[in-house]
mmCIF file of C-alpha atoms in Angstrom:
data_model
loop_
_atom_site.group_PDB
_atom_site.id
_atom_site.type_symbol
_atom_site.label_atom_id
_atom_site.label_comp_id
_atom_site.label_asym_id
_atom_site.label_seq_id
_atom_site.Cartn_x
_atom_site.Cartn_y
_atom_site.Cartn_z
ATOM 1 C CA MET A 1 -8.260 22.929 62.307
ATOM 2 C CA ALA A 2 -9.515 25.488 59.852
ATOM 3 C CA HIS A 3 -9.908 28.302 62.396
ATOM 4 C CA GLU A 4 -6.251 28.181 63.367
ATOM 5 C CA GLN A 5 -5.197 30.284 60.398
ATOM 6 C CA THR A 6 -7.175 33.225 61.794
ATOM 7 C CA GLU A 7 -5.504 33.085 65.201
ATOM 8 C CA ALA A 8 -2.615 35.409 66.118
ATOM 9 C CA PRO A 9 0.203 35.022 68.614
ATOM 10 C CA ASP A 10 0.481 37.235 71.648
ATOM 11 C CA ASN A 11 2.415 40.451 71.069
ATOM 12 C CA THR A 12 4.968 39.605 73.787
ATOM 13 C CA ALA A 13 5.552 36.180 72.216
ATOM 14 C CA VAL A 14 6.377 37.775 68.871
ATOM 15 C CA ARG A 15 8.587 40.442 70.393
ATOM 16 C CA THR A 16 10.616 37.867 72.321
ATOM 17 C CA ALA A 17 11.127 35.740 69.221
ATOM 18 C CA LEU A 18 12.208 38.720 67.181
ATOM 19 C CA TRP A 19 14.726 39.879 69.799
ATOM 20 C CA ARG A 20 16.319 36.448 69.838
ATOM 21 C CA ALA A 21 16.569 36.576 66.049
ATOM 22 C CA MET A 22 17.983 40.114 66.101
ATOM 23 C CA HIS A 23 20.736 38.988 68.469
ATOM 24 C CA LEU A 24 22.034 36.808 65.645
ATOM 25 C CA GLN A 25 21.630 39.486 63.029
ATOM 26 C CA VAL A 26 23.140 42.551 64.706
ATOM 27 C CA ASP A 27 25.348 41.339 67.533
ATOM 28 C CA PRO A 28 28.785 39.843 66.785
ATOM 29 C CA PRO A 29 29.660 36.359 67.967
ATOM 30 C CA PRO A 30 29.862 34.601 70.284
ATOM 31 C CA HIS A 31 26.060 34.460 70.369
ATOM 32 C CA VAL A 32 24.497 33.646 73.700
ATOM 33 C CA VAL A 33 21.612 31.828 71.975
ATOM 34 C CA GLU A 34 21.231 31.019 68.286
ATOM 35 C CA ASP A 35 17.555 31.149 67.349
ATOM 36 C CA GLU A 36 16.290 31.955 63.897
ATOM 37 C CA ILE A 37 13.462 29.422 64.027
ATOM 38 C CA GLY A 38 11.418 31.673 66.338
ATOM 39 C CA LEU A 39 11.574 34.345 63.615
ATOM 40 C CA ARG A 40 10.234 31.869 61.031
ATOM 41 C CA LEU A 41 7.448 30.885 63.422
ATOM 42 C CA ALA A 42 6.497 34.520 64.014
ATOM 43 C CA ALA A 43 6.401 35.341 60.270
ATOM 44 C CA PRO A 44 6.464 39.106 60.988
ATOM 45 C CA GLY A 45 6.908 40.321 57.415
ATOM 46 C CA ASP A 46 9.968 41.761 55.622
ATOM 47 C CA ASP A 47 9.959 45.089 57.452
ATOM 48 C CA TRP A 48 10.035 43.685 60.987
ATOM 49 C CA ARG A 49 13.386 45.301 61.789
ATOM 50 C CA ASN A 50 11.841 48.720 61.238
ATOM 51 C CA ARG A 51 9.557 48.252 64.207
ATOM 52 C CA PRO A 52 10.279 50.804 67.001
ATOM 53 C CA ASP A 53 10.743 47.979 69.487
ATOM 54 C CA MET A 54 13.470 46.493 67.263
ATOM 55 C CA ASP A 55 15.782 49.491 67.259
ATOM 56 C CA PRO A 56 19.213 47.801 67.578
ATOM 57 C CA GLN A 57 20.632 50.392 69.973
ATOM 58 C CA ALA A 58 17.620 51.516 71.995
ATOM 59 C CA THR A 59 16.527 47.978 72.803
ATOM 60 C CA SER A 60 19.897 46.271 73.116
ATOM 61 C CA GLY A 61 19.559 45.770 76.855
ATOM 62 C CA PHE A 62 16.187 44.105 76.493
ATOM 63 C CA ARG A 63 17.471 41.917 73.676
ATOM 64 C CA ALA A 64 20.466 40.859 75.792
ATOM 65 C CA ALA A 65 18.210 40.105 78.772
ATOM 66 C CA ILE A 66 15.970 37.907 76.641
ATOM 67 C CA VAL A 67 18.841 35.810 75.251
ATOM 68 C CA ALA A 68 20.491 35.633 78.690
ATOM 69 C CA ARG A 69 17.411 34.090 80.347
ATOM 70 C CA ALA A 70 16.906 31.747 77.347
ATOM 71 C CA ARG A 71 20.483 30.519 77.690
ATOM 72 C CA PHE A 72 20.129 30.087 81.446
ATOM 73 C CA ILE A 73 16.996 27.960 80.919
ATOM 74 C CA GLU A 74 18.641 25.814 78.203
ATOM 75 C CA ASP A 75 21.651 25.196 80.439
ATOM 76 C CA LEU A 76 19.233 24.216 83.217
ATOM 77 C CA ILE A 77 17.391 21.837 80.868
ATOM 78 C CA ALA A 78 20.651 20.059 80.031
ATOM 79 C CA GLU A 79 21.456 19.698 83.739
ATOM 80 C CA GLN A 80 18.002 18.320 84.523
ATOM 81 C CA VAL A 81 18.142 15.793 81.707
ATOM 82 C CA ASP A 82 21.524 14.599 83.005
ATOM 83 C CA ARG A 83 19.826 14.132 86.409
ATOM 84 C CA GLY A 84 17.205 11.875 84.806
ATOM 85 C CA VAL A 85 14.313 14.320 84.647
ATOM 86 C CA THR A 86 12.068 13.457 81.711
ATOM 87 C CA GLN A 87 9.271 16.114 81.861
ATOM 88 C CA TYR A 88 9.634 19.763 80.925
ATOM 89 C CA VAL A 89 6.743 22.245 81.285
ATOM 90 C CA ILE A 90 6.900 25.764 79.836
ATOM 91 C CA LEU A 91 4.240 28.071 81.303
ATOM 92 C CA GLY A 92 3.733 30.904 78.814
ATOM 93 C CA ALA A 93 5.665 29.158 76.080
ATOM 94 C CA GLY A 94 4.932 31.745 73.368
ATOM 95 C CA LEU A 95 6.913 30.948 70.235
ATOM 96 C CA ASP A 96 9.627 29.021 72.098
ATOM 97 C CA SER A 97 11.730 27.061 69.615
ATOM 98 C CA PHE A 98 13.835 24.839 71.853
ATOM 99 C CA ALA A 99 12.076 21.667 70.612
ATOM 100 C CA GLN A 100 12.810 22.570 66.980
ATOM 101 C CA ARG A 101 16.359 23.876 67.511
ATOM 102 C CA LYS A 102 17.647 21.066 69.735
ATOM 103 C CA PRO A 103 15.631 17.975 68.873
ATOM 104 C CA GLU A 104 18.297 15.519 70.113
ATOM 105 C CA LEU A 105 18.051 16.895 73.665
ATOM 106 C CA ALA A 106 14.368 17.765 73.463
ATOM 107 C CA SER A 107 13.383 14.282 72.330
ATOM 108 C CA ARG A 108 14.685 12.888 75.628
ATOM 109 C CA LEU A 109 11.870 14.769 77.350
ATOM 110 C CA GLN A 110 8.114 14.964 77.325
ATOM 111 C CA ILE A 111 7.688 18.714 76.648
ATOM 112 C CA PHE A 112 4.460 20.497 77.579
ATOM 113 C CA GLU A 113 4.123 24.016 76.173
ATOM 114 C CA VAL A 114 1.345 25.909 77.946
ATOM 115 C CA ASP A 115 0.011 29.223 76.621
ATOM 116 C CA GLN A 116 -3.045 31.187 75.549
ATOM 117 C CA PRO A 117 -5.303 29.406 73.037
ATOM 118 C CA GLY A 118 -4.708 31.944 70.266
ATOM 119 C CA THR A 119 -0.961 31.720 70.482
ATOM 120 C CA GLN A 120 -1.065 27.934 70.631
ATOM 121 C CA ALA A 121 -3.352 27.683 67.603
ATOM 122 C CA PHE A 122 -1.073 29.988 65.610
ATOM 123 C CA LYS A 123 2.029 28.027 66.556
ATOM 124 C CA ARG A 124 0.436 24.716 65.710
ATOM 125 C CA HIS A 125 -0.432 26.045 62.298
ATOM 126 C CA ARG A 126 3.059 27.502 61.704
ATOM 127 C CA LEU A 127 4.809 24.304 62.795
ATOM 128 C CA ALA A 128 2.777 22.421 60.206
ATOM 129 C CA GLU A 129 3.404 25.058 57.523
ATOM 130 C CA LEU A 130 7.167 24.991 58.089
ATOM 131 C CA GLY A 131 7.322 21.211 58.010
ATOM 132 C CA TYR A 132 8.284 20.703 61.651
ATOM 133 C CA GLY A 133 5.076 19.064 62.697
ATOM 134 C CA ILE A 134 4.476 18.069 66.294
ATOM 135 C CA PRO A 135 6.356 14.930 67.435
ATOM 136 C CA ASP A 136 4.789 12.660 70.003
ATOM 137 C CA TRP A 137 7.036 14.094 72.768
ATOM 138 C CA LEU A 138 5.833 17.681 72.213
ATOM 139 C CA HIS A 139 2.483 18.716 73.617
ATOM 140 C CA LEU A 140 0.825 22.120 72.986
ATOM 141 C CA VAL A 141 -1.505 22.810 75.888
ATOM 142 C CA PRO A 142 -3.877 25.815 75.449
ATOM 143 C CA VAL A 143 -4.854 27.488 78.763
ATOM 144 C CA ASP A 144 -6.066 30.959 79.738
ATOM 145 C CA PHE A 145 -4.391 31.506 83.109
ATOM 146 C CA GLU A 146 -6.651 34.323 84.289
ATOM 147 C CA THR A 147 -10.097 32.874 83.453
ATOM 148 C CA GLY A 148 -10.024 30.158 86.070
ATOM 149 C CA ALA A 149 -9.047 27.422 83.631
ATOM 150 C CA SER A 150 -7.096 24.694 85.398
ATOM 151 C CA TRP A 151 -3.723 24.361 83.752
ATOM 152 C CA PRO A 152 -2.804 21.410 86.010
ATOM 153 C CA ASP A 153 -5.876 19.538 84.781
ATOM 154 C CA GLN A 154 -5.074 20.442 81.170
ATOM 155 C CA LEU A 155 -1.478 19.218 81.695
ATOM 156 C CA SER A 156 -2.670 15.883 83.049
ATOM 157 C CA THR A 157 -5.028 15.474 80.120
ATOM 158 C CA ALA A 158 -2.073 16.078 77.794
ATOM 159 C CA GLY A 159 -0.108 13.271 79.448
ATOM 160 C CA PHE A 160 1.850 15.014 82.216
ATOM 161 C CA ASP A 161 2.581 12.719 85.161
ATOM 162 C CA PRO A 162 2.559 14.727 88.441
ATOM 163 C CA GLY A 163 4.081 11.692 90.219
ATOM 164 C CA ARG A 164 7.386 12.060 88.333
ATOM 165 C CA PRO A 165 9.923 14.900 88.711
ATOM 166 C CA ALA A 166 9.632 17.721 86.224
ATOM 167 C CA LEU A 167 11.348 20.958 85.267
ATOM 168 C CA ILE A 168 8.814 23.826 85.236
ATOM 169 C CA VAL A 169 9.775 27.108 83.593
ATOM 170 C CA SER A 170 7.941 30.412 83.534
ATOM 171 C CA THR A 171 9.805 33.303 81.933
ATOM 172 C CA GLY A 172 8.335 36.728 81.137
ATOM 173 C CA VAL A 173 4.929 35.793 82.561
ATOM 174 C CA THR A 174 4.505 36.901 86.200
ATOM 175 C CA MET A 175 4.381 40.597 85.383
ATOM 176 C CA TYR A 176 1.146 40.038 83.413
ATOM 177 C CA LEU A 177 -0.616 38.016 86.131
ATOM 178 C CA THR A 178 -2.133 38.983 89.426
ATOM 179 C CA LYS A 179 -0.105 38.113 92.508
ATOM 180 C CA ASP A 180 -2.885 35.745 93.627
ATOM 181 C CA THR A 181 -2.602 33.842 90.354
ATOM 182 C CA THR A 182 1.173 33.527 90.698
ATOM 183 C CA ALA A 183 0.841 32.416 94.356
ATOM 184 C CA ALA A 184 -1.660 29.715 93.300
ATOM 185 C CA THR A 185 0.744 28.599 90.568
ATOM 186 C CA LEU A 186 3.585 28.303 93.065
ATOM 187 C CA ARG A 187 1.446 26.277 95.481
ATOM 188 C CA HIS A 188 0.584 23.775 92.751
ATOM 189 C CA ILE A 189 4.142 23.385 91.534
ATOM 190 C CA ALA A 190 5.406 22.973 95.134
ATOM 191 C CA GLY A 191 3.077 19.970 95.378
ATOM 192 C CA LEU A 192 4.645 18.136 92.443
ATOM 193 C CA ALA A 193 6.871 15.096 92.791
ATOM 194 C CA PRO A 194 10.035 15.496 94.928
ATOM 195 C CA GLY A 195 12.982 16.429 92.775
ATOM 196 C CA SER A 196 10.986 18.841 90.618
ATOM 197 C CA THR A 197 12.529 22.243 89.831
ATOM 198 C CA LEU A 198 10.937 25.609 89.049
ATOM 199 C CA ALA A 199 12.617 28.530 87.279
ATOM 200 C CA MET A 200 10.465 31.667 87.256
ATOM 201 C CA THR A 201 11.320 35.237 86.261
ATOM 202 C CA PHE A 202 9.873 38.315 87.924
ATOM 203 C CA LEU A 203 10.104 42.056 87.424
ATOM 204 C CA LEU A 204 11.632 44.211 90.124
ATOM 205 C CA PRO A 205 9.944 47.378 91.447
ATOM 206 C CA THR A 206 11.320 50.496 89.753
ATOM 207 C CA GLU A 207 13.307 51.572 92.791
ATOM 208 C CA LEU A 208 15.380 48.368 92.626
ATOM 209 C CA VAL A 209 16.238 48.814 88.958
ATOM 210 C CA ASP A 210 19.504 50.461 87.973
ATOM 211 C CA ALA A 211 18.871 54.177 87.399
ATOM 212 C CA ALA A 212 20.188 53.986 83.851
ATOM 213 C CA ASP A 213 17.632 51.286 83.006
ATOM 214 C CA ARG A 214 14.542 52.931 84.518
ATOM 215 C CA PRO A 215 13.574 54.963 81.418
ATOM 216 C CA GLY A 216 13.719 51.807 79.324
ATOM 217 C CA LEU A 217 11.618 49.886 81.818
ATOM 218 C CA ARG A 218 9.020 52.667 81.818
ATOM 219 C CA ALA A 219 8.977 52.690 78.019
ATOM 220 C CA SER A 220 8.582 48.921 77.991
ATOM 221 C CA GLY A 221 5.690 49.193 80.440
ATOM 222 C CA ASP A 222 4.060 51.862 78.285
ATOM 223 C CA GLY A 223 4.392 49.634 75.235
ATOM 224 C CA ALA A 224 2.922 46.652 77.089
ATOM 225 C CA ARG A 225 -0.020 48.743 78.203
ATOM 226 C CA ALA A 226 -0.616 50.057 74.697
ATOM 227 C CA SER A 227 -0.635 46.519 73.289
ATOM 228 C CA GLY A 228 -3.233 45.394 75.806
ATOM 229 C CA THR A 229 -0.901 43.391 78.100
ATOM 230 C CA PRO A 230 0.020 45.786 80.922
ATOM 231 C CA PHE A 231 2.562 45.005 83.590
ATOM 232 C CA ILE A 232 0.506 44.531 86.775
ATOM 233 C CA SER A 233 2.795 42.717 89.224
ATOM 234 C CA PHE A 234 6.278 43.519 90.508
ATOM 235 C CA TYR A 235 8.192 41.703 93.249
ATOM 236 C CA THR A 236 11.148 42.381 95.486
ATOM 237 C CA PRO A 237 13.422 39.321 95.783
ATOM 238 C CA GLN A 238 12.386 38.975 99.421
ATOM 239 C CA GLU A 239 8.704 38.972 98.452
ATOM 240 C CA MET A 240 9.196 36.262 95.812
ATOM 241 C CA LEU A 241 11.238 34.118 98.224
ATOM 242 C CA ALA A 242 8.451 34.516 100.835
ATOM 243 C CA LEU A 243 5.893 33.331 98.276
ATOM 244 C CA ALA A 244 8.032 30.270 97.514
ATOM 245 C CA ARG A 245 8.369 29.521 101.238
ATOM 246 C CA GLU A 246 4.647 29.925 101.814
ATOM 247 C CA ALA A 247 3.886 27.709 98.785
ATOM 248 C CA GLY A 248 5.811 24.862 100.406
ATOM 249 C CA PHE A 249 8.990 24.527 98.336
ATOM 250 C CA LYS A 250 11.775 22.710 100.144
ATOM 251 C CA GLY A 251 14.528 24.774 98.552
ATOM 252 C CA PHE A 252 14.476 28.191 96.928
ATOM 253 C CA ARG A 253 16.946 30.909 95.984
ATOM 254 C CA HIS A 254 17.072 34.241 94.253
ATOM 255 C CA VAL A 255 19.075 34.393 91.017
ATOM 256 C CA PRO A 256 19.914 38.037 90.260
ATOM 257 C CA GLY A 257 19.997 39.138 86.637
ATOM 258 C CA ALA A 258 23.545 40.317 87.297
ATOM 259 C CA LEU A 259 24.591 36.687 87.715
ATOM 260 C CA LEU A 260 23.475 35.961 84.137
ATOM 261 C CA THR A 261 25.370 39.014 82.929
ATOM 262 C CA ASP A 262 28.557 37.774 84.598
ATOM 263 C CA ARG A 263 28.056 34.253 83.266
ATOM 264 C CA TYR A 264 27.240 34.993 79.620
ATOM 265 C CA PHE A 265 28.501 38.527 78.838
ATOM 266 C CA ALA A 266 31.685 39.004 80.918
ATOM 267 C CA ASP A 267 34.140 38.554 78.035
ATOM 268 C CA ARG A 268 32.230 40.507 75.396
ATOM 269 C CA THR A 269 33.994 43.476 73.882
ATOM 270 C CA ASP A 270 30.988 44.981 72.065
ATOM 271 C CA GLY A 271 29.354 46.460 75.199
ATOM 272 C CA LEU A 272 26.243 44.272 74.906
ATOM 273 C CA ARG A 273 24.797 43.828 78.403
ATOM 274 C CA PRO A 274 21.355 42.854 79.700
ATOM 275 C CA SER A 275 19.312 45.597 81.254
ATOM 276 C CA SER A 276 18.516 45.207 84.930
ATOM 277 C CA GLY A 277 14.984 44.760 86.256
ATOM 278 C CA GLU A 278 14.267 41.048 85.809
ATOM 279 C CA ASP A 279 15.482 38.389 88.268
ATOM 280 C CA LEU A 280 14.752 34.700 88.746
ATOM 281 C CA LEU A 281 13.367 32.412 91.405
ATOM 282 C CA LEU A 282 14.883 28.923 91.389
ATOM 283 C CA ALA A 283 12.964 26.526 93.623
ATOM 284 C CA THR A 284 12.882 22.777 94.267
ATOM 285 C CA THR A 285 10.357 20.365 95.742
#
């Protein structure tokens, strides 16, 4: 569509893609995730590493947290595919590049990437420009979560089958949405076919964040507000588990960010560690 070239991706989508790329460029191996395709999708210009939010030292904890959660999700995808799950939904997909980086695994799934219309239009255009195209197992689903648009209806229109188990992932999204919107999302996902799994990240209140990481979290919040996407929702682990229980999930557990640090960074000698402040909810229907 001609108008797609004028669309722009969400600032958070670009930042996340650039941090994944920077992990490869400035951190020594072993790399937690190897993603340069997101950088190509973002097309940020030659001076992107001079951005204040790309300072290799000042933002290393955020960069590590981004690649840690990406690796956790990709490990979860592989587990779910081995279980026979064939549908994968990404709520707030941004410039996710899993489908392009791991096509052999991705093509065993029907993948539904849900995000804001502008980001989706930009990504569709970039995929075509870079020669990736959109295979028949990849579905870009534009939805504005806060305007009352029904993402479940849009998913069904795109071919999603609510009667079959699915993996639903939402990373780096809940802090931008009202708690009512997230609660409604949880209720819908809890009603999906038995055997479905949800992985959802959430930001902790400041008092639960390690003291050393609080200045960085405040700076990140200031940057989000300045870019027009302020953090508006924070959750204690107990609050998020209560929401999952109230939504009707059969199983649910809290996955601390520290678990990802232990799993993916324990043997590193370069000091790279994820900042604290973001945990996960893992829930099953």
